[in-house]
Amino acid sequence: MSKMPLFFIIVVAIIAIAASFRFVQQRREKVDNDAAPLAQKRVVVSNKREKPLNERRSRQQQVTPAGSAMRYEASFKPEQGGLEMTFRLDAKQYHQLTVGEKGVLSYKGSRFEGFRPE
C-alpha cells in the first residue's frame, strides 16, 4: 500500500518536470526569435504540407472524427544552394504559396515573417 502513493508522486513529479522543461524551451525559442535580425533570402518554394491537428486520443477519434484544425508547413530551398528551411505558417500564408514559385523569404530565427513572390 505504501508503494502506490510513492509511485504516484514520482510519476506526477516526472510529468511536472517534463512540462516545465518544455515551457522554458518554448519561451527561450520565442526570445531568441524576437532578438534575431530580420533575414531575407531568394528562395524557391520546394514543398507544402498540411495535416490535421490531432488533439484527441485514439478512442475519441473512433467515436467522433477530429475537427478541421490544421497545421500548415512550407519548405523553402535557397536559389544559390544550401539547406532547405521549413516553417510553420497560418492558413492564409500557406494558401498564397505555390510549389516551384520563386521569391524573397523573410524570417527571424526560426519564425516565418513573409514571402514576396517575384
JSON list of C-alpha atoms in Angstrom, two decimals:
[
{"chain": "A", "resi": 1, "resn": "MET", "atom": "CA", "xyz": [0.00, 0.00, 0.00]},
{"chain": "A", "resi": 2, "resn": "SER", "atom": "CA", "xyz": [2.74, 2.49, 0.82]},
{"chain": "A", "resi": 3, "resn": "LYS", "atom": "CA", "xyz": [4.47, 1.90, -2.55]},
{"chain": "A", "resi": 4, "resn": "MET", "atom": "CA", "xyz": [1.46, 3.04, -4.59]},
{"chain": "A", "resi": 5, "resn": "PRO", "atom": "CA", "xyz": [1.41, 6.66, -3.29]},
{"chain": "A", "resi": 6, "resn": "LEU", "atom": "CA", "xyz": [5.20, 6.89, -3.70]},
{"chain": "A", "resi": 7, "resn": "PHE", "atom": "CA", "xyz": [4.94, 5.65, -7.29]},
{"chain": "A", "resi": 8, "resn": "PHE", "atom": "CA", "xyz": [2.12, 8.14, -7.98]},
{"chain": "A", "resi": 9, "resn": "ILE", "atom": "CA", "xyz": [4.17, 11.02, -6.56]},
{"chain": "A", "resi": 10, "resn": "ILE", "atom": "CA", "xyz": [7.18, 10.06, -8.69]},
{"chain": "A", "resi": 11, "resn": "VAL", "atom": "CA", "xyz": [5.06, 9.90, -11.86]},
{"chain": "A", "resi": 12, "resn": "VAL", "atom": "CA", "xyz": [3.46, 13.29, -11.13]},
{"chain": "A", "resi": 13, "resn": "ALA", "atom": "CA", "xyz": [6.89, 14.80, -10.45]},
{"chain": "A", "resi": 14, "resn": "ILE", "atom": "CA", "xyz": [8.28, 13.48, -13.75]},
{"chain": "A", "resi": 15, "resn": "ILE", "atom": "CA", "xyz": [5.31, 14.90, -15.66]},
{"chain": "A", "resi": 16, "resn": "ALA", "atom": "CA", "xyz": [5.68, 18.28, -13.93]},
{"chain": "A", "resi": 17, "resn": "ILE", "atom": "CA", "xyz": [9.41, 18.42, -14.68]},
{"chain": "A", "resi": 18, "resn": "ALA", "atom": "CA", "xyz": [8.87, 17.49, -18.35]},
{"chain": "A", "resi": 19, "resn": "ALA", "atom": "CA", "xyz": [6.11, 20.11, -18.74]},
{"chain": "A", "resi": 20, "resn": "SER", "atom": "CA", "xyz": [8.19, 22.85, -17.14]},
{"chain": "A", "resi": 21, "resn": "PHE", "atom": "CA", "xyz": [11.21, 21.95, -19.31]},
{"chain": "A", "resi": 22, "resn": "ARG", "atom": "CA", "xyz": [9.07, 22.23, -22.47]},
{"chain": "A", "resi": 23, "resn": "PHE", "atom": "CA", "xyz": [7.62, 25.57, -21.31]},
{"chain": "A", "resi": 24, "resn": "VAL", "atom": "CA", "xyz": [11.10, 27.01, -20.68]},
{"chain": "A", "resi": 25, "resn": "GLN", "atom": "CA", "xyz": [12.30, 25.70, -24.05]},
{"chain": "A", "resi": 26, "resn": "GLN", "atom": "CA", "xyz": [9.39, 27.41, -25.88]},
{"chain": "A", "resi": 27, "resn": "ARG", "atom": "CA", "xyz": [9.98, 30.71, -24.04]},
{"chain": "A", "resi": 28, "resn": "ARG", "atom": "CA", "xyz": [13.69, 30.61, -24.88]},
{"chain": "A", "resi": 29, "resn": "GLU", "atom": "CA", "xyz": [12.92, 29.98, -28.57]},
{"chain": "A", "resi": 30, "resn": "LYS", "atom": "CA", "xyz": [10.48, 32.92, -28.61]},
{"chain": "A", "resi": 31, "resn": "VAL", "atom": "CA", "xyz": [13.05, 35.24, -27.02]},
{"chain": "A", "resi": 32, "resn": "ASP", "atom": "CA", "xyz": [15.74, 34.07, -29.48]},
{"chain": "A", "resi": 33, "resn": "ASN", "atom": "CA", "xyz": [13.40, 34.69, -32.44]},
{"chain": "A", "resi": 34, "resn": "ASP", "atom": "CA", "xyz": [12.48, 38.16, -31.17]},
{"chain": "A", "resi": 35, "resn": "ALA", "atom": "CA", "xyz": [16.17, 39.07, -30.77]},
{"chain": "A", "resi": 36, "resn": "ALA", "atom": "CA", "xyz": [17.23, 37.66, -34.16]},
{"chain": "A", "resi": 37, "resn": "PRO", "atom": "CA", "xyz": [17.75, 40.10, -37.05]},
{"chain": "A", "resi": 38, "resn": "LEU", "atom": "CA", "xyz": [15.32, 40.02, -39.97]},
{"chain": "A", "resi": 39, "resn": "ALA", "atom": "CA", "xyz": [16.94, 37.87, -42.67]},
{"chain": "A", "resi": 40, "resn": "GLN", "atom": "CA", "xyz": [15.92, 37.74, -46.32]},
{"chain": "A", "resi": 41, "resn": "LYS", "atom": "CA", "xyz": [16.87, 35.17, -48.94]},
{"chain": "A", "resi": 42, "resn": "ARG", "atom": "CA", "xyz": [15.96, 34.47, -52.53]},
{"chain": "A", "resi": 43, "resn": "VAL", "atom": "CA", "xyz": [14.31, 31.05, -52.44]},
{"chain": "A", "resi": 44, "resn": "VAL", "atom": "CA", "xyz": [12.10, 28.59, -54.28]},
{"chain": "A", "resi": 45, "resn": "VAL", "atom": "CA", "xyz": [9.06, 27.06, -52.56]},
{"chain": "A", "resi": 46, "resn": "SER", "atom": "CA", "xyz": [10.05, 23.40, -52.57]},
{"chain": "A", "resi": 47, "resn": "ASN", "atom": "CA", "xyz": [7.26, 21.72, -50.60]},
{"chain": "A", "resi": 48, "resn": "LYS", "atom": "CA", "xyz": [3.95, 22.36, -48.84]},
{"chain": "A", "resi": 49, "resn": "ARG", "atom": "CA", "xyz": [2.33, 20.16, -46.20]},
{"chain": "A", "resi": 50, "resn": "GLU", "atom": "CA", "xyz": [-0.92, 20.36, -44.33]},
{"chain": "A", "resi": 51, "resn": "LYS", "atom": "CA", "xyz": [-2.02, 17.87, -41.73]},
{"chain": "A", "resi": 52, "resn": "PRO", "atom": "CA", "xyz": [-4.87, 17.74, -39.24]},
{"chain": "A", "resi": 53, "resn": "LEU", "atom": "CA", "xyz": [-4.04, 18.55, -35.65]},
{"chain": "A", "resi": 54, "resn": "ASN", "atom": "CA", "xyz": [-4.70, 15.52, -33.52]},
{"chain": "A", "resi": 55, "resn": "GLU", "atom": "CA", "xyz": [-5.94, 16.87, -30.22]},
{"chain": "A", "resi": 56, "resn": "ARG", "atom": "CA", "xyz": [-7.83, 13.73, -29.27]},
{"chain": "A", "resi": 57, "resn": "ARG", "atom": "CA", "xyz": [-6.94, 10.30, -28.06]},
{"chain": "A", "resi": 58, "resn": "SER", "atom": "CA", "xyz": [-7.37, 7.32, -30.36]},
{"chain": "A", "resi": 59, "resn": "ARG", "atom": "CA", "xyz": [-10.60, 6.14, -28.69]},
{"chain": "A", "resi": 60, "resn": "GLN", "atom": "CA", "xyz": [-12.12, 9.62, -29.04]},
{"chain": "A", "resi": 61, "resn": "GLN", "atom": "CA", "xyz": [-11.14, 9.59, -32.72]},
{"chain": "A", "resi": 62, "resn": "GLN", "atom": "CA", "xyz": [-13.21, 6.44, -33.25]},
{"chain": "A", "resi": 63, "resn": "VAL", "atom": "CA", "xyz": [-16.34, 7.96, -31.72]},
{"chain": "A", "resi": 64, "resn": "THR", "atom": "CA", "xyz": [-16.12, 11.36, -33.41]},
{"chain": "A", "resi": 65, "resn": "PRO", "atom": "CA", "xyz": [-13.51, 12.29, -36.02]},
{"chain": "A", "resi": 66, "resn": "ALA", "atom": "CA", "xyz": [-11.07, 15.15, -35.49]},
{"chain": "A", "resi": 67, "resn": "GLY", "atom": "CA", "xyz": [-12.15, 18.70, -36.23]},
{"chain": "A", "resi": 68, "resn": "SER", "atom": "CA", "xyz": [-10.91, 20.91, -39.01]},
{"chain": "A", "resi": 69, "resn": "ALA", "atom": "CA", "xyz": [-7.90, 22.33, -37.16]},
{"chain": "A", "resi": 70, "resn": "MET", "atom": "CA", "xyz": [-4.91, 22.00, -39.46]},
{"chain": "A", "resi": 71, "resn": "ARG", "atom": "CA", "xyz": [-1.15, 22.55, -39.21]},
{"chain": "A", "resi": 72, "resn": "TYR", "atom": "CA", "xyz": [0.47, 24.18, -42.23]},
{"chain": "A", "resi": 73, "resn": "GLU", "atom": "CA", "xyz": [4.15, 23.93, -43.14]},
{"chain": "A", "resi": 74, "resn": "ALA", "atom": "CA", "xyz": [6.15, 25.07, -46.15]},
{"chain": "A", "resi": 75, "resn": "SER", "atom": "CA", "xyz": [9.73, 24.32, -47.15]},
{"chain": "A", "resi": 76, "resn": "PHE", "atom": "CA", "xyz": [11.97, 26.75, -48.99]},
{"chain": "A", "resi": 77, "resn": "LYS", "atom": "CA", "xyz": [15.21, 25.99, -50.83]},
{"chain": "A", "resi": 78, "resn": "PRO", "atom": "CA", "xyz": [17.71, 28.82, -51.43]},
{"chain": "A", "resi": 79, "resn": "GLU", "atom": "CA", "xyz": [18.31, 29.59, -55.12]},
{"chain": "A", "resi": 80, "resn": "GLN", "atom": "CA", "xyz": [22.08, 29.71, -54.60]},
{"chain": "A", "resi": 81, "resn": "GLY", "atom": "CA", "xyz": [22.12, 26.31, -52.89]},
{"chain": "A", "resi": 82, "resn": "GLY", "atom": "CA", "xyz": [22.10, 25.50, -49.23]},
{"chain": "A", "resi": 83, "resn": "LEU", "atom": "CA", "xyz": [19.93, 23.78, -46.69]},
{"chain": "A", "resi": 84, "resn": "GLU", "atom": "CA", "xyz": [16.19, 23.65, -47.11]},
{"chain": "A", "resi": 85, "resn": "MET", "atom": "CA", "xyz": [14.28, 25.62, -44.45]},
{"chain": "A", "resi": 86, "resn": "THR", "atom": "CA", "xyz": [10.87, 24.60, -43.13]},
{"chain": "A", "resi": 87, "resn": "PHE", "atom": "CA", "xyz": [8.48, 26.98, -41.35]},
{"chain": "A", "resi": 88, "resn": "ARG", "atom": "CA", "xyz": [5.02, 26.77, -39.82]},
{"chain": "A", "resi": 89, "resn": "LEU", "atom": "CA", "xyz": [2.52, 29.11, -41.43]},
{"chain": "A", "resi": 90, "resn": "ASP", "atom": "CA", "xyz": [-1.04, 30.19, -40.87]},
{"chain": "A", "resi": 91, "resn": "ALA", "atom": "CA", "xyz": [-3.72, 29.16, -43.38]},
{"chain": "A", "resi": 92, "resn": "LYS", "atom": "CA", "xyz": [-3.74, 32.44, -45.32]},
{"chain": "A", "resi": 93, "resn": "GLN", "atom": "CA", "xyz": [0.04, 32.45, -45.84]},
{"chain": "A", "resi": 94, "resn": "TYR", "atom": "CA", "xyz": [0.03, 28.76, -46.75]},
{"chain": "A", "resi": 95, "resn": "HIS", "atom": "CA", "xyz": [-2.64, 29.07, -49.43]},
{"chain": "A", "resi": 96, "resn": "GLN", "atom": "CA", "xyz": [-0.86, 32.01, -51.09]},
{"chain": "A", "resi": 97, "resn": "LEU", "atom": "CA", "xyz": [2.18, 29.83, -51.85]},
{"chain": "A", "resi": 98, "resn": "THR", "atom": "CA", "xyz": [2.68, 27.62, -54.90]},
{"chain": "A", "resi": 99, "resn": "VAL", "atom": "CA", "xyz": [5.32, 24.88, -55.11]},
{"chain": "A", "resi": 100, "resn": "GLY", "atom": "CA", "xyz": [8.06, 25.98, -57.52]},
{"chain": "A", "resi": 101, "resn": "GLU", "atom": "CA", "xyz": [7.35, 29.68, -57.00]},
{"chain": "A", "resi": 102, "resn": "LYS", "atom": "CA", "xyz": [10.42, 31.94, -56.66]},
{"chain": "A", "resi": 103, "resn": "GLY", "atom": "CA", "xyz": [10.64, 34.93, -54.40]},
{"chain": "A", "resi": 104, "resn": "VAL", "atom": "CA", "xyz": [12.15, 36.52, -51.31]},
{"chain": "A", "resi": 105, "resn": "LEU", "atom": "CA", "xyz": [11.71, 34.80, -47.94]},
{"chain": "A", "resi": 106, "resn": "SER", "atom": "CA", "xyz": [11.79, 36.92, -44.77]},
{"chain": "A", "resi": 107, "resn": "TYR", "atom": "CA", "xyz": [12.38, 35.22, -41.43]},
{"chain": "A", "resi": 108, "resn": "LYS", "atom": "CA", "xyz": [13.61, 35.90, -37.90]},
{"chain": "A", "resi": 109, "resn": "GLY", "atom": "CA", "xyz": [15.43, 32.95, -36.34]},
{"chain": "A", "resi": 110, "resn": "SER", "atom": "CA", "xyz": [13.04, 30.05, -36.84]},
{"chain": "A", "resi": 111, "resn": "ARG", "atom": "CA", "xyz": [9.94, 32.25, -37.28]},
{"chain": "A", "resi": 112, "resn": "PHE", "atom": "CA", "xyz": [8.41, 32.83, -40.74]},
{"chain": "A", "resi": 113, "resn": "GLU", "atom": "CA", "xyz": [7.81, 36.54, -41.38]},
{"chain": "A", "resi": 114, "resn": "GLY", "atom": "CA", "xyz": [6.71, 36.60, -45.02]},
{"chain": "A", "resi": 115, "resn": "PHE", "atom": "CA", "xyz": [7.24, 35.61, -48.63]},
{"chain": "A", "resi": 116, "resn": "ARG", "atom": "CA", "xyz": [7.21, 38.06, -51.54]},
{"chain": "A", "resi": 117, "resn": "PRO", "atom": "CA", "xyz": [6.88, 36.31, -54.94]},
{"chain": "A", "resi": 118, "resn": "GLU", "atom": "CA", "xyz": [8.76, 37.66, -57.96]}
]
